[in-house]
Amino acid sequence: MGKIIAVANQKGGVGKTTTVVSLSAYLAEQGKRVLLVDADPQGNATSGVGCEADKYTLYEALLMQCEIEKTIQKTKLDRLNVCPSDIRLAGAEIELIDVERREFRMRAALSRVKDQYDFIVIDCPPSLSLLTINALTAAQSVLIPIQTEYYALEGVTALMDTIRRVRHSLNTALEIEGVLLTMYDGRTNLSLQVAAQVKKHFKNQLFRTVIPRNVRLGEAPSHGEPISRYDPRSQGGLAYAALAAEVIRNNR
């Protein structure tokens, strides 16, 4: 039975989609069957693994216009599939607003395929929207990327409050998979200070792996490839390989 991990932070530019694409790819490289669910209407995770939104996407699955199996595409990586999205998904927020049990649509859809995968990784939009609530309700855990820059913890309090509310009323089993430091530059005092602040705030919930600021990570999406294919020997590639290994160890 697959472990469903939502990757969430309503603050944009923290490396959320890069983390989803890279982690999913390396989990697959390390022998796990993985489904990447793109729950962000920007569709960057979809294009990041070299796919395009087709006739059927997560939008159609959430609106029950098709079964989720129809949306799933293979990628260039063995063992990695994607449930794609595009701008159509933005309409789901409005169309589901008056629907009963609207927060459970993603859980219901993923329950159909959960047993086919070892990990299902959900890319949440950079907001605490109905799509994010759906992802947190469907997930068993949430991974929180935090960039080591000014205002790193800005908004995290709101995210943690949302997680607590979801636990209370929608998904009592939701746990913190871990907090991930991204865009880290050990040469700067700022990165060192923010890392220390985050460690103090989250204590034993912090991943040992730290993702460095790396040009190759930024280049990979423009080539439609995860870093595991674009430049696996780069600092960013090695870091995400280590993160995937850490996630696997934590879920044995």
Tab-separated table of C-alpha atoms in Angstrom:
chain	number	residue	atom	x	y	z
A	1	MET	CA	0.000	0.000	0.000
A	2	GLY	CA	1.485	3.324	-1.099
A	3	LYS	CA	2.609	6.086	1.230
A	4	ILE	CA	1.011	9.383	0.188
A	5	ILE	CA	3.213	12.425	0.847
A	6	ALA	CA	1.963	15.971	0.231
A	7	VAL	CA	4.684	18.564	-0.370
A	8	ALA	CA	3.311	21.867	0.855
A	9	ASN	CA	4.282	25.430	1.661
A	10	GLN	CA	1.994	28.295	0.708
A	11	LYS	CA	5.044	30.550	0.316
A	12	GLY	CA	6.170	30.504	-3.302
A	13	GLY	CA	9.746	30.079	-4.487
A	14	VAL	CA	10.861	27.649	-1.778
A	15	GLY	CA	11.770	24.776	-4.112
A	16	LYS	CA	8.501	22.900	-3.632
A	17	THR	CA	8.001	21.677	-7.199
A	18	THR	CA	11.726	21.016	-7.635
A	19	THR	CA	11.522	18.866	-4.511
A	20	VAL	CA	8.452	16.971	-5.762
A	21	VAL	CA	9.980	16.247	-9.178
A	22	SER	CA	13.447	15.398	-7.868
A	23	LEU	CA	12.291	13.305	-4.916
A	24	SER	CA	9.813	11.376	-7.083
A	25	ALA	CA	12.480	10.691	-9.710
A	26	TYR	CA	15.054	9.470	-7.204
A	27	LEU	CA	12.536	7.296	-5.364
A	28	ALA	CA	11.882	5.656	-8.742
A	29	GLU	CA	15.629	5.419	-9.458
A	30	GLN	CA	16.013	3.628	-6.129
A	31	GLY	CA	13.507	0.972	-7.160
A	32	LYS	CA	10.223	2.326	-5.824
A	33	ARG	CA	6.984	2.551	-7.820
A	34	VAL	CA	6.031	6.231	-7.722
A	35	LEU	CA	3.066	8.342	-8.779
A	36	LEU	CA	3.618	12.104	-8.953
A	37	VAL	CA	0.321	13.972	-8.554
A	38	ASP	CA	0.452	17.522	-9.880
A	39	ALA	CA	-2.111	19.438	-7.803
A	40	ASP	CA	-0.808	22.879	-8.832
A	41	PRO	CA	-2.698	24.552	-11.723
A	42	GLN	CA	0.626	25.929	-12.979
A	43	GLY	CA	1.451	22.378	-14.100
A	44	ASN	CA	5.183	22.771	-13.519
A	45	ALA	CA	5.630	19.315	-12.019
A	46	THR	CA	3.972	17.836	-15.118
A	47	SER	CA	6.366	19.567	-17.512
A	48	GLY	CA	9.253	18.943	-15.109
A	49	VAL	CA	9.078	15.213	-15.836
A	50	GLY	CA	8.693	15.812	-19.568
A	51	CYS	CA	4.925	15.318	-19.826
A	52	GLU	CA	1.986	17.411	-20.995
A	53	ALA	CA	-1.566	17.638	-19.713
A	54	ASP	CA	-3.797	15.621	-22.033
A	55	LYS	CA	-7.551	15.234	-22.359
A	56	TYR	CA	-7.785	13.808	-18.848
A	57	THR	CA	-6.024	15.459	-15.893
A	58	LEU	CA	-6.394	15.722	-12.133
A	59	TYR	CA	-9.133	18.292	-12.788
A	60	GLU	CA	-11.358	15.725	-14.505
A	61	ALA	CA	-10.631	13.172	-11.774
A	62	LEU	CA	-11.599	15.590	-8.973
A	63	LEU	CA	-14.787	16.601	-10.796
A	64	MET	CA	-15.548	12.875	-11.289
A	65	GLN	CA	-15.626	13.299	-15.055
A	66	CYS	CA	-13.284	10.319	-15.346
A	67	GLU	CA	-11.562	7.748	-13.173
A	68	ILE	CA	-8.041	8.709	-12.101
A	69	GLU	CA	-6.579	5.746	-14.002
A	70	LYS	CA	-7.412	7.571	-17.264
A	71	THR	CA	-5.275	10.553	-16.268
A	72	ILE	CA	-2.076	8.675	-15.427
A	73	GLN	CA	0.830	8.927	-17.863
A	74	LYS	CA	4.157	7.132	-17.987
A	75	THR	CA	7.327	9.221	-17.898
A	76	LYS	CA	10.784	8.576	-19.358
A	77	LEU	CA	11.758	7.045	-16.025
A	78	ASP	CA	10.901	3.454	-15.278
A	79	ARG	CA	8.577	3.164	-12.268
A	80	LEU	CA	7.611	6.877	-12.321
A	81	ASN	CA	4.118	7.868	-13.489
A	82	VAL	CA	2.398	11.241	-13.336
A	83	CYS	CA	-1.164	12.450	-12.849
A	84	PRO	CA	-0.861	15.730	-14.789
A	85	SER	CA	-2.460	19.150	-14.389
A	86	ASP	CA	-2.774	22.426	-16.204
A	87	ILE	CA	-4.645	25.701	-15.770
A	88	ARG	CA	-7.997	23.852	-15.940
A	89	LEU	CA	-7.354	22.749	-12.358
A	90	ALA	CA	-7.841	26.339	-11.134
A	91	GLY	CA	-11.528	25.950	-11.975
A	92	ALA	CA	-11.893	23.065	-9.538
A	93	GLU	CA	-11.762	25.508	-6.622
A	94	ILE	CA	-14.945	27.204	-7.824
A	95	GLU	CA	-16.751	24.147	-9.158
A	96	LEU	CA	-16.313	22.177	-5.926
A	97	ILE	CA	-17.277	24.997	-3.568
A	98	ASP	CA	-20.852	23.774	-2.985
A	99	VAL	CA	-20.119	20.049	-3.346
A	100	GLU	CA	-20.682	17.850	-0.310
A	101	ARG	CA	-17.467	16.324	1.116
A	102	ARG	CA	-15.460	18.367	-1.377
A	103	GLU	CA	-12.310	18.044	0.776
A	104	PHE	CA	-12.278	14.264	0.212
A	105	ARG	CA	-12.291	14.210	-3.605
A	106	MET	CA	-8.534	13.632	-3.961
A	107	ARG	CA	-8.512	10.933	-1.272
A	108	ALA	CA	-11.316	9.099	-3.061
A	109	ALA	CA	-9.532	9.341	-6.424
A	110	LEU	CA	-6.159	8.160	-5.090
A	111	SER	CA	-7.711	5.288	-3.147
A	112	ARG	CA	-8.315	3.612	-6.522
A	113	VAL	CA	-4.582	3.406	-7.349
A	114	LYS	CA	-2.865	3.608	-3.968
A	115	ASP	CA	-2.025	-0.101	-3.858
A	116	GLN	CA	-0.206	0.119	-7.197
A	117	TYR	CA	2.548	2.382	-5.857
A	118	ASP	CA	5.117	2.500	-3.070
A	119	PHE	CA	4.959	6.305	-2.899
A	120	ILE	CA	2.474	8.899	-4.137
A	121	VAL	CA	3.942	12.419	-4.009
A	122	ILE	CA	1.574	15.405	-4.336
A	123	ASP	CA	2.733	18.837	-5.486
A	124	CYS	CA	0.475	21.346	-3.708
A	125	PRO	CA	-0.182	24.864	-5.003
A	126	PRO	CA	1.536	27.784	-3.206
A	127	SER	CA	-1.587	28.615	-1.208
A	128	LEU	CA	-3.779	27.185	1.544
A	129	SER	CA	-6.571	26.545	-0.941
A	130	LEU	CA	-9.158	23.811	-1.353
A	131	LEU	CA	-6.640	21.926	-3.518
A	132	THR	CA	-4.106	21.992	-0.682
A	133	ILE	CA	-6.766	20.901	1.821
A	134	ASN	CA	-7.657	18.027	-0.532
A	135	ALA	CA	-3.992	16.987	-0.702
A	136	LEU	CA	-3.566	17.120	3.091
A	137	THR	CA	-6.772	15.144	3.557
A	138	ALA	CA	-5.566	12.477	1.120
A	139	ALA	CA	-2.005	12.271	2.476
A	140	GLN	CA	-0.508	10.299	5.323
A	141	SER	CA	2.239	12.867	5.785
A	142	VAL	CA	3.356	16.318	4.674
A	143	LEU	CA	6.863	17.354	3.661
A	144	ILE	CA	7.577	21.064	4.179
A	145	PRO	CA	10.384	22.697	2.147
A	146	ILE	CA	11.781	25.886	3.675
A	147	GLN	CA	14.317	28.075	1.895
A	148	THR	CA	17.264	29.373	3.891
A	149	GLU	CA	16.626	33.030	3.124
A	150	TYR	CA	14.992	36.043	4.783
A	151	TYR	CA	11.484	35.431	6.138
A	152	ALA	CA	12.033	31.658	5.857
A	153	LEU	CA	9.450	30.889	8.515
A	154	GLU	CA	6.972	33.457	7.187
A	155	GLY	CA	3.692	31.675	6.597
A	156	VAL	CA	4.832	28.405	8.151
A	157	THR	CA	2.770	29.174	11.253
A	158	ALA	CA	-0.332	29.397	9.043
A	159	LEU	CA	0.582	26.117	7.343
A	160	MET	CA	1.063	24.349	10.674
A	161	ASP	CA	-2.289	25.733	11.849
A	162	THR	CA	-3.922	24.354	8.686
A	163	ILE	CA	-2.289	20.967	9.291
A	164	ARG	CA	-3.648	20.956	12.854
A	165	ARG	CA	-7.149	21.799	11.617
A	166	VAL	CA	-7.000	19.076	8.968
A	167	ARG	CA	-5.881	16.589	11.637
A	168	HIS	CA	-8.745	17.623	13.878
A	169	SER	CA	-11.597	17.431	11.381
A	170	LEU	CA	-10.538	15.696	8.146
A	171	ASN	CA	-7.497	13.447	8.533
A	172	THR	CA	-6.504	12.398	12.057
A	173	ALA	CA	-3.628	10.276	10.717
A	174	LEU	CA	-1.756	13.164	9.051
A	175	GLU	CA	1.871	13.415	10.207
A	176	ILE	CA	4.877	15.591	9.416
A	177	GLU	CA	7.143	13.645	7.053
A	178	GLY	CA	9.847	16.201	7.646
A	179	VAL	CA	11.033	19.762	7.145
A	180	LEU	CA	13.523	20.228	4.315
A	181	LEU	CA	16.029	23.074	4.095
A	182	THR	CA	16.391	24.237	0.476
A	183	MET	CA	18.556	26.750	-1.424
A	184	TYR	CA	21.215	26.433	1.263
A	185	ASP	CA	24.540	28.234	0.846
A	186	GLY	CA	26.960	27.340	3.640
A	187	ARG	CA	29.251	30.233	2.656
A	188	THR	CA	26.761	32.843	3.868
A	189	ASN	CA	25.971	33.807	7.426
A	190	LEU	CA	22.317	34.171	6.433
A	191	SER	CA	21.946	30.504	5.459
A	192	LEU	CA	23.698	29.415	8.645
A	193	GLN	CA	21.480	31.651	10.793
A	194	VAL	CA	18.235	30.567	9.103
A	195	ALA	CA	19.232	26.894	9.327
A	196	ALA	CA	19.835	27.312	13.055
A	197	GLN	CA	16.476	29.074	13.449
A	198	VAL	CA	14.601	26.319	11.601
A	199	LYS	CA	16.383	23.596	13.598
A	200	LYS	CA	15.390	25.321	16.826
A	201	HIS	CA	11.775	25.648	15.667
A	202	PHE	CA	11.291	22.112	14.305
A	203	LYS	CA	13.883	20.139	16.318
A	204	ASN	CA	13.682	16.430	15.414
A	205	GLN	CA	11.329	16.988	12.447
A	206	LEU	CA	14.165	18.287	10.253
A	207	PHE	CA	15.611	16.086	7.493
A	208	ARG	CA	19.331	15.454	7.768
A	209	THR	CA	19.636	16.108	4.039
A	210	VAL	CA	19.984	19.767	3.059
A	211	ILE	CA	19.410	20.923	-0.532
A	212	PRO	CA	22.070	23.388	-1.723
A	213	ARG	CA	21.554	26.345	-4.008
A	214	ASN	CA	22.497	24.816	-7.360
A	215	VAL	CA	22.335	26.175	-10.916
A	216	ARG	CA	21.746	22.726	-12.431
A	217	LEU	CA	18.554	22.295	-10.394
A	218	GLY	CA	17.249	25.490	-11.963
A	219	GLU	CA	18.196	24.399	-15.484
A	220	ALA	CA	16.644	20.914	-15.396
A	221	PRO	CA	12.946	21.958	-15.779
A	222	SER	CA	13.651	23.829	-19.035
A	223	HIS	CA	14.858	20.522	-20.479
A	224	GLY	CA	11.788	18.628	-19.249
A	225	GLU	CA	13.952	16.348	-17.150
A	226	PRO	CA	14.349	15.764	-13.419
A	227	ILE	CA	17.831	16.349	-12.063
A	228	SER	CA	18.327	12.569	-11.836
A	229	ARG	CA	18.523	12.528	-15.654
A	230	TYR	CA	19.760	16.036	-16.396
A	231	ASP	CA	22.808	16.046	-14.107
A	232	PRO	CA	22.754	13.378	-11.382
A	233	ARG	CA	26.342	14.173	-10.338
A	234	SER	CA	25.607	17.817	-9.596
A	235	GLN	CA	25.390	18.953	-5.980
A	236	GLY	CA	21.627	19.243	-6.320
A	237	GLY	CA	21.332	15.783	-7.843
A	238	LEU	CA	23.394	14.159	-5.108
A	239	ALA	CA	21.393	15.962	-2.424
A	240	TYR	CA	18.022	14.803	-3.758
A	241	ALA	CA	19.340	11.254	-4.134
A	242	ALA	CA	20.268	11.430	-0.442
A	243	LEU	CA	16.820	12.805	0.428
A	244	ALA	CA	15.112	9.922	-1.384
A	245	ALA	CA	17.277	7.439	0.516
A	246	GLU	CA	16.374	9.173	3.792
A	247	VAL	CA	12.639	9.056	2.992
A	248	ILE	CA	12.898	5.351	2.165
A	249	ARG	CA	14.750	4.650	5.435
A	250	ASN	CA	12.168	6.597	7.434
A	251	ASN	CA	9.337	4.564	5.913
A	252	ARG	CA	10.659	1.041	6.430
